[in-house]
């Protein structure tokens, strides 16, 4: 008995520093340092109430590029200053969640991504990536089921954010989006009272002015998406930001690049710098599209780089390098 006690004491003493090391490592991660995020006024703030910027890379559609969803890769990005991963799941496109894709498999990729982010102490956005389905109400039933499942599964996670409709388009009105958003927010809030929920805005998540004129009332921790592609979108779009903030709208740039809106073509770093001036001025969170090596200029990895982990800065494309540099500051 005495021997056993001595043995246990020795184990406790020896494992002491190891335990505290891992606590220290965890505390140094973005989530370890900043904890659960909240919305205060127009700003995203950390657990201490201090304005906090998420600096993210979005996956391309996990329907195509699921191999990039792995902890090693996210760790590489974290070392480059990225603190947030957006998991983009197309709803209506090739292998889309609502267009013949394998739902259970897509959910397992999301689970892998969420758990990888949790292990790395990074934030993660679960993105219901509507695009060709234009109006989020088109697949309302699936959306409700999906968010019910997700919010139940991740209710005890402090690093998960929900983006409930990537880019409403095709003339979908703010009234329509709001109707959808209220339903989905209700579904999520049944399981998770606090997670940040980001709502897309009309015209490919550009018309934050319409949301600002008629925001969702009686809910906390709601933000509104604005997307830009700097070679296409310029001053007119940017000017909507201060105006919407004046009206009290919390804005989150959940998707962006310095290419044309097609995700390809010209790169405009000059215009990109103008966007970043505003991003820094208002301490906005910003996510870059997209973490893959597809042969288009928006891809953040060079097309010639075939690996899906073990990334170094030299593996980043021109846009990838630019974003890592700009997001750091
Ligand atoms: C683009 C991808 C491209 C893919 C296409 C599918 O970059 O490889 O073939 O989608 O429709 C968005 C969308 C995002 C687009 C991106 C670039 O949210 O899905 O990705 N973009 O066009 N909004 C503005 C630009």
mmCIF file of C-alpha atoms and ligand atoms in Angstrom:
data_model
loop_
_atom_site.group_PDB
_atom_site.id
_atom_site.type_symbol
_atom_site.label_atom_id
_atom_site.label_comp_id
_atom_site.label_asym_id
_atom_site.label_seq_id
_atom_site.Cartn_x
_atom_site.Cartn_y
_atom_site.Cartn_z
ATOM 1 C CA UNK A 1 0.000 0.000 0.000
ATOM 2 C CA UNK A 2 2.755 2.378 1.044
ATOM 3 C CA UNK A 3 4.691 1.487 -2.105
ATOM 4 C CA UNK A 4 1.634 2.173 -4.242
ATOM 5 C CA UNK A 5 1.169 5.574 -2.642
ATOM 6 C CA UNK A 6 4.801 6.469 -3.223
ATOM 7 C CA UNK A 7 4.484 5.292 -6.813
ATOM 8 C CA UNK A 8 1.337 7.390 -7.374
ATOM 9 C CA UNK A 9 2.988 10.405 -5.790
ATOM 10 C CA UNK A 10 5.985 9.993 -8.074
ATOM 11 C CA UNK A 11 3.708 9.774 -11.140
ATOM 12 C CA UNK A 12 1.850 12.892 -10.020
ATOM 13 C CA UNK A 13 5.087 14.833 -9.517
ATOM 14 C CA UNK A 14 6.554 13.684 -12.831
ATOM 15 C CA UNK A 15 3.446 14.358 -14.859
ATOM 16 C CA UNK A 16 2.893 17.747 -13.209
ATOM 17 C CA UNK A 17 5.067 19.789 -15.563
ATOM 18 C CA UNK A 18 3.723 17.883 -18.591
ATOM 19 C CA UNK A 19 0.174 18.720 -17.647
ATOM 20 C CA UNK A 20 0.891 22.354 -17.036
ATOM 21 C CA UNK A 21 2.815 22.504 -20.342
ATOM 22 C CA UNK A 22 -0.202 21.378 -22.281
ATOM 23 C CA UNK A 23 -2.312 23.923 -20.444
ATOM 24 C CA UNK A 24 0.201 26.591 -21.405
ATOM 25 C CA UNK A 25 0.164 25.444 -25.046
ATOM 26 C CA UNK A 26 -3.644 25.521 -25.112
ATOM 27 C CA UNK A 27 -3.684 28.956 -23.489
ATOM 28 C CA UNK A 28 -1.481 30.276 -26.271
ATOM 29 C CA UNK A 29 -3.904 29.322 -29.038
ATOM 30 C CA UNK A 30 -6.369 31.889 -30.412
ATOM 31 C CA UNK A 31 -9.325 30.173 -28.712
ATOM 32 C CA UNK A 32 -7.312 29.593 -25.533
ATOM 33 C CA UNK A 33 -6.530 33.295 -25.351
ATOM 34 C CA UNK A 34 -9.797 34.790 -26.528
ATOM 35 C CA UNK A 35 -12.429 32.213 -25.640
ATOM 36 C CA UNK A 36 -16.013 32.399 -26.759
ATOM 37 C CA UNK A 37 -16.673 35.398 -28.984
ATOM 38 C CA UNK A 38 -19.642 37.728 -28.735
ATOM 39 C CA UNK A 39 -21.077 40.730 -30.494
ATOM 40 C CA UNK A 40 -20.948 44.013 -28.625
ATOM 41 C CA UNK A 41 -22.530 46.906 -30.489
ATOM 42 C CA UNK A 42 -21.118 46.722 -34.010
ATOM 43 C CA UNK A 43 -18.019 44.771 -32.983
ATOM 44 C CA UNK A 44 -16.971 41.191 -32.570
ATOM 45 C CA UNK A 45 -15.338 40.948 -29.142
ATOM 46 C CA UNK A 46 -13.542 38.263 -27.176
ATOM 47 C CA UNK A 47 -14.451 36.887 -23.773
ATOM 48 C CA UNK A 48 -12.911 39.932 -22.094
ATOM 49 C CA UNK A 49 -15.027 42.252 -24.218
ATOM 50 C CA UNK A 50 -12.093 43.424 -26.326
ATOM 51 C CA UNK A 51 -12.594 43.872 -30.084
ATOM 52 C CA UNK A 52 -11.181 40.830 -31.810
ATOM 53 C CA UNK A 53 -10.512 40.145 -35.480
ATOM 54 C CA UNK A 54 -10.891 36.740 -37.027
ATOM 55 C CA UNK A 55 -8.374 36.205 -39.813
ATOM 56 C CA UNK A 56 -9.530 33.344 -41.890
ATOM 57 C CA UNK A 57 -8.990 31.065 -44.823
ATOM 58 C CA UNK A 58 -12.089 29.517 -46.362
ATOM 59 C CA UNK A 59 -11.964 26.089 -47.861
ATOM 60 C CA UNK A 60 -13.151 25.793 -51.442
ATOM 61 C CA UNK A 61 -16.288 23.631 -51.514
ATOM 62 C CA UNK A 62 -15.664 20.618 -49.295
ATOM 63 C CA UNK A 63 -17.750 18.876 -51.958
ATOM 64 C CA UNK A 64 -14.647 19.050 -54.170
ATOM 65 C CA UNK A 65 -11.636 19.718 -51.955
ATOM 66 C CA UNK A 66 -12.215 17.820 -48.730
ATOM 67 C CA UNK A 67 -8.585 16.665 -48.484
ATOM 68 C CA UNK A 68 -7.567 20.123 -47.305
ATOM 69 C CA UNK A 69 -9.732 19.622 -44.220
ATOM 70 C CA UNK A 70 -7.102 18.183 -41.882
ATOM 71 C CA UNK A 71 -5.461 19.257 -38.644
ATOM 72 C CA UNK A 72 -1.907 19.364 -39.989
ATOM 73 C CA UNK A 73 -2.917 21.793 -42.717
ATOM 74 C CA UNK A 74 -4.812 23.995 -40.261
ATOM 75 C CA UNK A 75 -1.782 23.954 -37.971
ATOM 76 C CA UNK A 76 0.372 25.189 -40.875
ATOM 77 C CA UNK A 77 -2.069 28.035 -41.479
ATOM 78 C CA UNK A 78 -2.155 28.908 -37.787
ATOM 79 C CA UNK A 79 1.606 29.306 -37.827
ATOM 80 C CA UNK A 80 1.136 31.828 -40.637
ATOM 81 C CA UNK A 81 -1.228 33.909 -38.478
ATOM 82 C CA UNK A 82 -4.600 32.454 -39.502
ATOM 83 C CA UNK A 83 -6.959 31.971 -36.557
ATOM 84 C CA UNK A 84 -10.136 30.871 -38.302
ATOM 85 C CA UNK A 85 -11.185 28.305 -40.889
ATOM 86 C CA UNK A 86 -14.395 28.569 -42.875
ATOM 87 C CA UNK A 87 -15.786 25.225 -43.959
ATOM 88 C CA UNK A 88 -17.727 25.965 -47.148
ATOM 89 C CA UNK A 89 -20.300 23.328 -47.980
ATOM 90 C CA UNK A 90 -22.171 23.932 -51.224
ATOM 91 C CA UNK A 91 -25.855 23.187 -51.003
ATOM 92 C CA UNK A 92 -26.656 23.079 -54.718
ATOM 93 C CA UNK A 93 -23.798 22.330 -57.023
ATOM 94 C CA UNK A 94 -21.674 19.296 -57.765
ATOM 95 C CA UNK A 95 -22.220 16.887 -54.847
ATOM 96 C CA UNK A 96 -24.155 19.621 -53.038
ATOM 97 C CA UNK A 97 -25.822 18.797 -49.734
ATOM 98 C CA UNK A 98 -29.265 19.357 -51.291
ATOM 99 C CA UNK A 99 -28.416 18.276 -54.832
ATOM 100 C CA UNK A 100 -27.533 14.621 -54.536
ATOM 101 C CA UNK A 101 -24.410 14.869 -52.390
ATOM 102 C CA UNK A 102 -23.766 12.288 -49.676
ATOM 103 C CA UNK A 103 -25.132 14.119 -46.627
ATOM 104 C CA UNK A 104 -23.574 11.811 -44.041
ATOM 105 C CA UNK A 105 -20.198 12.090 -45.715
ATOM 106 C CA UNK A 106 -20.328 15.880 -45.974
ATOM 107 C CA UNK A 107 -21.270 16.054 -42.303
ATOM 108 C CA UNK A 108 -18.301 13.857 -41.460
ATOM 109 C CA UNK A 109 -15.977 16.246 -43.299
ATOM 110 C CA UNK A 110 -17.429 19.140 -41.295
ATOM 111 C CA UNK A 111 -16.938 17.138 -38.114
ATOM 112 C CA UNK A 112 -13.317 16.479 -39.043
ATOM 113 C CA UNK A 113 -12.830 20.201 -39.673
ATOM 114 C CA UNK A 114 -14.526 21.346 -36.484
ATOM 115 C CA UNK A 115 -12.551 18.881 -34.371
ATOM 116 C CA UNK A 116 -9.287 19.816 -36.094
ATOM 117 C CA UNK A 117 -9.954 23.483 -35.300
ATOM 118 C CA UNK A 118 -10.849 22.630 -31.728
ATOM 119 C CA UNK A 119 -7.588 20.706 -31.322
ATOM 120 C CA UNK A 120 -5.632 23.631 -32.794
ATOM 121 C CA UNK A 121 -7.503 26.239 -30.742
ATOM 122 C CA UNK A 122 -8.787 27.911 -33.908
ATOM 123 C CA UNK A 123 -12.228 29.291 -34.661
ATOM 124 C CA UNK A 124 -14.364 27.617 -37.310
ATOM 125 C CA UNK A 125 -17.268 28.829 -39.420
ATOM 126 C CA UNK A 126 -19.774 26.271 -40.670
ATOM 127 C CA UNK A 127 -20.882 27.794 -43.969
ATOM 128 C CA UNK A 128 -24.153 26.733 -45.636
ATOM 129 C CA UNK A 129 -22.854 27.707 -49.051
ATOM 130 C CA UNK A 130 -25.908 28.592 -51.101
ATOM 131 C CA UNK A 131 -25.086 29.893 -54.565
ATOM 132 C CA UNK A 132 -26.895 28.382 -57.558
ATOM 133 C CA UNK A 133 -29.957 27.833 -55.393
ATOM 134 C CA UNK A 134 -30.123 31.671 -55.097
ATOM 135 C CA UNK A 135 -32.779 31.944 -52.387
ATOM 136 C CA UNK A 136 -32.072 30.328 -48.995
ATOM 137 C CA UNK A 137 -35.758 29.408 -48.711
ATOM 138 C CA UNK A 138 -35.306 27.010 -51.651
ATOM 139 C CA UNK A 139 -33.780 24.385 -49.361
ATOM 140 C CA UNK A 140 -35.294 25.535 -46.086
ATOM 141 C CA UNK A 141 -36.243 22.057 -44.932
ATOM 142 C CA UNK A 142 -32.714 20.705 -45.357
ATOM 143 C CA UNK A 143 -31.249 23.845 -43.782
ATOM 144 C CA UNK A 144 -33.409 23.431 -40.690
ATOM 145 C CA UNK A 145 -32.425 19.791 -40.284
ATOM 146 C CA UNK A 146 -28.766 20.574 -40.893
ATOM 147 C CA UNK A 147 -28.523 23.405 -38.384
ATOM 148 C CA UNK A 148 -30.499 21.472 -35.803
ATOM 149 C CA UNK A 149 -27.973 18.663 -36.082
ATOM 150 C CA UNK A 150 -24.904 20.914 -36.112
ATOM 151 C CA UNK A 151 -25.982 23.080 -33.186
ATOM 152 C CA UNK A 152 -26.805 20.017 -31.124
ATOM 153 C CA UNK A 153 -23.470 18.389 -31.896
ATOM 154 C CA UNK A 154 -21.386 21.486 -31.220
ATOM 155 C CA UNK A 155 -23.377 23.191 -28.475
ATOM 156 C CA UNK A 156 -20.532 22.794 -25.980
ATOM 157 C CA UNK A 157 -17.827 24.016 -28.352
ATOM 158 C CA UNK A 158 -16.693 27.604 -27.826
ATOM 159 C CA UNK A 159 -15.051 27.967 -31.254
ATOM 160 C CA UNK A 160 -17.934 27.363 -33.691
ATOM 161 C CA UNK A 161 -19.698 30.095 -35.686
ATOM 162 C CA UNK A 162 -22.596 29.510 -38.069
ATOM 163 C CA UNK A 163 -22.951 31.187 -41.468
ATOM 164 C CA UNK A 164 -26.484 30.349 -42.484
ATOM 165 C CA UNK A 165 -26.609 31.440 -46.152
ATOM 166 C CA UNK A 166 -23.460 32.242 -48.071
ATOM 167 C CA UNK A 167 -24.724 34.453 -50.896
ATOM 168 C CA UNK A 168 -28.393 35.032 -51.593
ATOM 169 C CA UNK A 169 -28.725 36.206 -55.202
ATOM 170 C CA UNK A 170 -31.030 36.136 -58.216
ATOM 171 C CA UNK A 171 -33.137 38.967 -56.858
ATOM 172 C CA UNK A 172 -33.740 37.404 -53.437
ATOM 173 C CA UNK A 173 -34.998 40.239 -51.234
ATOM 174 C CA UNK A 174 -33.826 41.094 -47.737
ATOM 175 C CA UNK A 175 -37.361 40.362 -46.533
ATOM 176 C CA UNK A 176 -37.017 36.802 -47.845
ATOM 177 C CA UNK A 177 -33.590 36.347 -46.261
ATOM 178 C CA UNK A 178 -34.830 37.733 -42.970
ATOM 179 C CA UNK A 179 -37.731 35.318 -42.954
ATOM 180 C CA UNK A 180 -35.324 32.431 -43.505
ATOM 181 C CA UNK A 181 -32.810 33.745 -40.968
ATOM 182 C CA UNK A 182 -35.392 34.046 -38.190
ATOM 183 C CA UNK A 183 -36.338 30.395 -38.662
ATOM 184 C CA UNK A 184 -32.761 29.124 -38.692
ATOM 185 C CA UNK A 185 -31.713 31.332 -35.778
ATOM 186 C CA UNK A 186 -34.635 29.812 -33.846
ATOM 187 C CA UNK A 187 -33.429 26.302 -34.679
ATOM 188 C CA UNK A 188 -29.844 27.035 -33.588
ATOM 189 C CA UNK A 189 -30.844 28.913 -30.430
ATOM 190 C CA UNK A 190 -32.807 25.922 -29.155
ATOM 191 C CA UNK A 191 -29.460 24.172 -28.721
ATOM 192 C CA UNK A 192 -26.964 26.992 -28.484
ATOM 193 C CA UNK A 193 -27.901 30.295 -26.900
ATOM 194 C CA UNK A 194 -24.655 32.072 -27.619
ATOM 195 C CA UNK A 195 -22.873 31.069 -30.835
ATOM 196 C CA UNK A 196 -22.267 33.814 -33.380
ATOM 197 C CA UNK A 197 -24.669 33.489 -36.318
ATOM 198 C CA UNK A 198 -23.778 35.253 -39.563
ATOM 199 C CA UNK A 199 -26.543 36.129 -41.991
ATOM 200 C CA UNK A 200 -25.936 36.631 -45.728
ATOM 201 C CA UNK A 201 -27.235 39.791 -47.380
ATOM 202 C CA UNK A 202 -28.877 40.462 -50.782
ATOM 203 C CA UNK A 203 -26.975 40.483 -54.074
ATOM 204 C CA UNK A 204 -24.213 37.978 -53.250
ATOM 205 C CA UNK A 205 -23.804 39.299 -49.692
ATOM 206 C CA UNK A 206 -23.140 42.854 -50.694
ATOM 207 C CA UNK A 207 -26.233 44.834 -49.701
ATOM 208 C CA UNK A 208 -25.511 45.323 -46.021
ATOM 209 C CA UNK A 209 -27.337 48.647 -46.379
ATOM 210 C CA UNK A 210 -30.637 46.794 -46.767
ATOM 211 C CA UNK A 211 -29.939 44.760 -43.642
ATOM 212 C CA UNK A 212 -28.908 47.909 -41.763
ATOM 213 C CA UNK A 213 -32.246 49.557 -42.600
ATOM 214 C CA UNK A 214 -34.175 46.637 -41.215
ATOM 215 C CA UNK A 215 -32.005 44.415 -39.011
ATOM 216 C CA UNK A 216 -33.095 41.278 -37.153
ATOM 217 C CA UNK A 217 -34.428 42.348 -33.759
ATOM 218 C CA UNK A 218 -34.507 40.681 -30.364
ATOM 219 C CA UNK A 219 -31.504 38.411 -30.929
ATOM 220 C CA UNK A 220 -27.948 38.678 -29.669
ATOM 221 C CA UNK A 221 -24.709 37.633 -31.358
ATOM 222 C CA UNK A 222 -25.968 38.122 -34.919
ATOM 223 C CA UNK A 223 -23.651 39.455 -37.625
ATOM 224 C CA UNK A 224 -24.166 40.256 -41.300
ATOM 225 C CA UNK A 225 -21.999 39.099 -44.183
ATOM 226 C CA UNK A 226 -20.298 41.306 -46.710
ATOM 227 C CA UNK A 227 -18.224 39.737 -49.500
ATOM 228 C CA UNK A 228 -15.836 41.443 -51.887
ATOM 229 C CA UNK A 229 -13.563 40.559 -54.804
ATOM 230 C CA UNK A 230 -11.300 43.585 -55.133
ATOM 231 C CA UNK A 231 -10.708 43.504 -58.913
ATOM 232 C CA UNK A 232 -14.498 43.857 -59.351
ATOM 233 C CA UNK A 233 -15.826 45.528 -56.183
ATOM 234 C CA UNK A 234 -14.561 48.959 -55.258
ATOM 235 C CA UNK A 235 -15.413 52.228 -53.494
ATOM 236 C CA UNK A 236 -19.183 52.053 -53.914
ATOM 237 C CA UNK A 237 -19.377 48.751 -52.082
ATOM 238 C CA UNK A 238 -16.783 49.727 -49.493
ATOM 239 C CA UNK A 239 -18.683 52.890 -48.623
ATOM 240 C CA UNK A 240 -21.607 50.807 -47.433
ATOM 241 C CA UNK A 241 -19.508 49.729 -44.431
ATOM 242 C CA UNK A 242 -19.279 52.983 -42.426
ATOM 243 C CA UNK A 243 -22.875 53.820 -43.274
ATOM 244 C CA UNK A 244 -24.150 50.433 -42.065
ATOM 245 C CA UNK A 245 -22.025 50.575 -38.911
ATOM 246 C CA UNK A 246 -23.447 53.999 -38.118
ATOM 247 C CA UNK A 247 -26.853 52.364 -38.149
ATOM 248 C CA UNK A 248 -25.561 49.721 -35.725
ATOM 249 C CA UNK A 249 -24.930 46.770 -38.049
ATOM 250 C CA UNK A 250 -22.176 44.289 -37.054
ATOM 251 C CA UNK A 251 -20.392 43.288 -40.273
ATOM 252 C CA UNK A 252 -18.238 40.232 -40.957
ATOM 253 C CA UNK A 253 -16.351 39.746 -44.243
ATOM 254 C CA UNK A 254 -16.770 35.986 -44.487
ATOM 255 C CA UNK A 255 -15.466 35.759 -48.058
ATOM 256 C CA UNK A 256 -13.123 37.878 -50.131
ATOM 257 C CA UNK A 257 -10.279 37.947 -52.588
ATOM 258 C CA UNK A 258 -8.329 40.413 -54.683
ATOM 259 C CA UNK A 259 -9.310 38.686 -57.925
ATOM 260 C CA UNK A 260 -12.351 39.284 -60.101
ATOM 261 C CA UNK A 261 -15.734 38.108 -58.779
ATOM 262 C CA UNK A 262 -15.398 34.960 -60.885
ATOM 263 C CA UNK A 263 -12.619 33.833 -58.544
ATOM 264 C CA UNK A 264 -10.245 34.059 -61.472
ATOM 265 C CA UNK A 265 -8.648 36.627 -63.791
ATOM 266 C CA UNK A 266 -6.923 39.826 -62.764
ATOM 267 C CA UNK A 267 -5.449 40.426 -59.307
ATOM 268 C CA UNK A 268 -5.840 43.977 -57.981
ATOM 269 C CA UNK A 269 -3.571 44.546 -54.976
ATOM 270 C CA UNK A 270 -4.045 48.319 -55.115
ATOM 271 C CA UNK A 271 -7.767 47.998 -54.590
ATOM 272 C CA UNK A 272 -7.104 45.221 -52.096
ATOM 273 C CA UNK A 273 -5.047 47.639 -49.985
ATOM 274 C CA UNK A 274 -7.953 50.071 -49.966
ATOM 275 C CA UNK A 275 -10.177 47.300 -48.637
ATOM 276 C CA UNK A 276 -7.677 46.485 -45.931
ATOM 277 C CA UNK A 277 -7.496 50.105 -44.845
ATOM 278 C CA UNK A 278 -11.186 49.877 -44.019
ATOM 279 C CA UNK A 279 -10.840 46.392 -42.512
ATOM 280 C CA UNK A 280 -8.164 47.651 -40.116
ATOM 281 C CA UNK A 281 -9.878 50.945 -39.377
ATOM 282 C CA UNK A 282 -12.999 49.159 -38.159
ATOM 283 C CA UNK A 283 -11.167 46.039 -36.893
ATOM 284 C CA UNK A 284 -13.278 43.809 -39.124
ATOM 285 C CA UNK A 285 -12.948 40.071 -39.343
ATOM 286 C CA UNK A 286 -12.026 38.881 -42.809
ATOM 287 C CA UNK A 287 -11.824 35.508 -44.543
ATOM 288 C CA UNK A 288 -10.046 34.783 -47.844
ATOM 289 C CA UNK A 289 -11.384 32.482 -50.584
ATOM 290 C CA UNK A 290 -10.119 29.720 -51.084
ATOM 291 C CA UNK A 291 -7.744 27.211 -49.512
ATOM 292 C CA UNK A 292 -6.992 24.871 -52.428
ATOM 293 C CA UNK A 293 -4.765 24.567 -55.491
ATOM 294 C CA UNK A 294 -7.418 24.817 -58.216
ATOM 295 C CA UNK A 295 -6.041 26.524 -61.290
ATOM 296 C CA UNK A 296 -7.705 29.900 -60.722
ATOM 297 C CA UNK A 297 -6.172 33.081 -59.312
ATOM 298 C CA UNK A 298 -8.291 33.070 -56.123
ATOM 299 C CA UNK A 299 -6.747 29.793 -54.957
ATOM 300 C CA UNK A 300 -4.481 30.387 -51.986
ATOM 301 C CA UNK A 301 -2.179 27.459 -52.808
ATOM 302 C CA UNK A 302 -0.124 27.289 -56.012
ATOM 303 C CA UNK A 303 -1.680 24.934 -58.607
ATOM 304 C CA UNK A 304 1.650 23.094 -58.874
ATOM 305 C CA UNK A 305 1.599 22.198 -55.153
ATOM 306 C CA UNK A 306 -0.138 18.842 -54.845
ATOM 307 C CA UNK A 307 0.206 18.107 -51.119
ATOM 308 C CA UNK A 308 -2.595 18.810 -48.635
ATOM 309 C CA UNK A 309 -0.460 19.382 -45.517
ATOM 310 C CA UNK A 310 3.036 20.434 -44.542
ATOM 311 C CA UNK A 311 2.512 23.854 -46.085
ATOM 312 C CA UNK A 312 5.171 26.522 -46.074
ATOM 313 C CA UNK A 313 4.791 30.121 -47.159
ATOM 314 C CA UNK A 314 6.499 29.265 -50.451
ATOM 315 C CA UNK A 315 3.561 26.953 -51.271
ATOM 316 C CA UNK A 316 1.142 29.851 -51.203
ATOM 317 C CA UNK A 317 -0.004 31.434 -54.461
ATOM 318 C CA UNK A 318 0.342 35.149 -55.116
ATOM 319 C CA UNK A 319 -3.052 35.784 -53.526
ATOM 320 C CA UNK A 320 -2.226 33.403 -50.652
ATOM 321 C CA UNK A 321 1.008 35.256 -49.840
ATOM 322 C CA UNK A 322 -0.722 38.604 -50.131
ATOM 323 C CA UNK A 323 -3.480 37.604 -47.721
ATOM 324 C CA UNK A 324 -1.132 36.143 -45.137
ATOM 325 C CA UNK A 325 0.839 39.380 -45.183
ATOM 326 C CA UNK A 326 -2.208 41.644 -45.043
ATOM 327 C CA UNK A 327 -4.133 39.671 -42.447
ATOM 328 C CA UNK A 328 -1.171 39.638 -40.067
ATOM 329 C CA UNK A 329 -1.264 43.393 -39.592
HETATM 330 C C1 LIG B 1 -16.326 29.704 -57.175
HETATM 331 C C2 LIG B 1 -15.051 28.893 -57.234
HETATM 332 C C3 LIG B 1 -14.983 28.123 -58.528
HETATM 333 C C4 LIG B 1 -16.232 27.295 -58.673
HETATM 334 C C5 LIG B 1 -17.480 28.136 -58.532
HETATM 335 C C6 LIG B 1 -18.726 27.260 -58.497
HETATM 336 O O1 LIG B 1 -13.948 29.753 -57.055
HETATM 337 O O2 LIG B 1 -13.837 27.316 -58.557
HETATM 338 O O3 LIG B 1 -16.233 26.656 -59.946
HETATM 339 O O4 LIG B 1 -17.447 28.874 -57.332
HETATM 340 O O5 LIG B 1 -19.850 27.998 -58.770
HETATM 341 C C7 LIG B 1 -18.451 33.604 -54.654
HETATM 342 C C8 LIG B 1 -18.951 32.321 -54.142
HETATM 343 C C9 LIG B 1 -17.946 31.204 -54.372
HETATM 344 C C10 LIG B 1 -17.263 31.374 -55.715
HETATM 345 C C11 LIG B 1 -16.451 32.661 -55.688
HETATM 346 C C12 LIG B 1 -15.689 32.930 -56.979
HETATM 347 O O6 LIG B 1 -19.313 32.376 -52.791
HETATM 348 O O7 LIG B 1 -18.622 29.989 -54.277
HETATM 349 O O8 LIG B 1 -16.394 30.269 -55.896
HETATM 350 N N1 LIG B 1 -17.343 33.765 -55.404
HETATM 351 O O9 LIG B 1 -16.579 33.031 -58.050
HETATM 352 N N2 LIG B 1 -19.009 34.802 -54.495
HETATM 353 C C13 LIG B 1 -18.295 35.720 -55.178
HETATM 354 C C14 LIG B 1 -17.227 35.072 -55.766
#
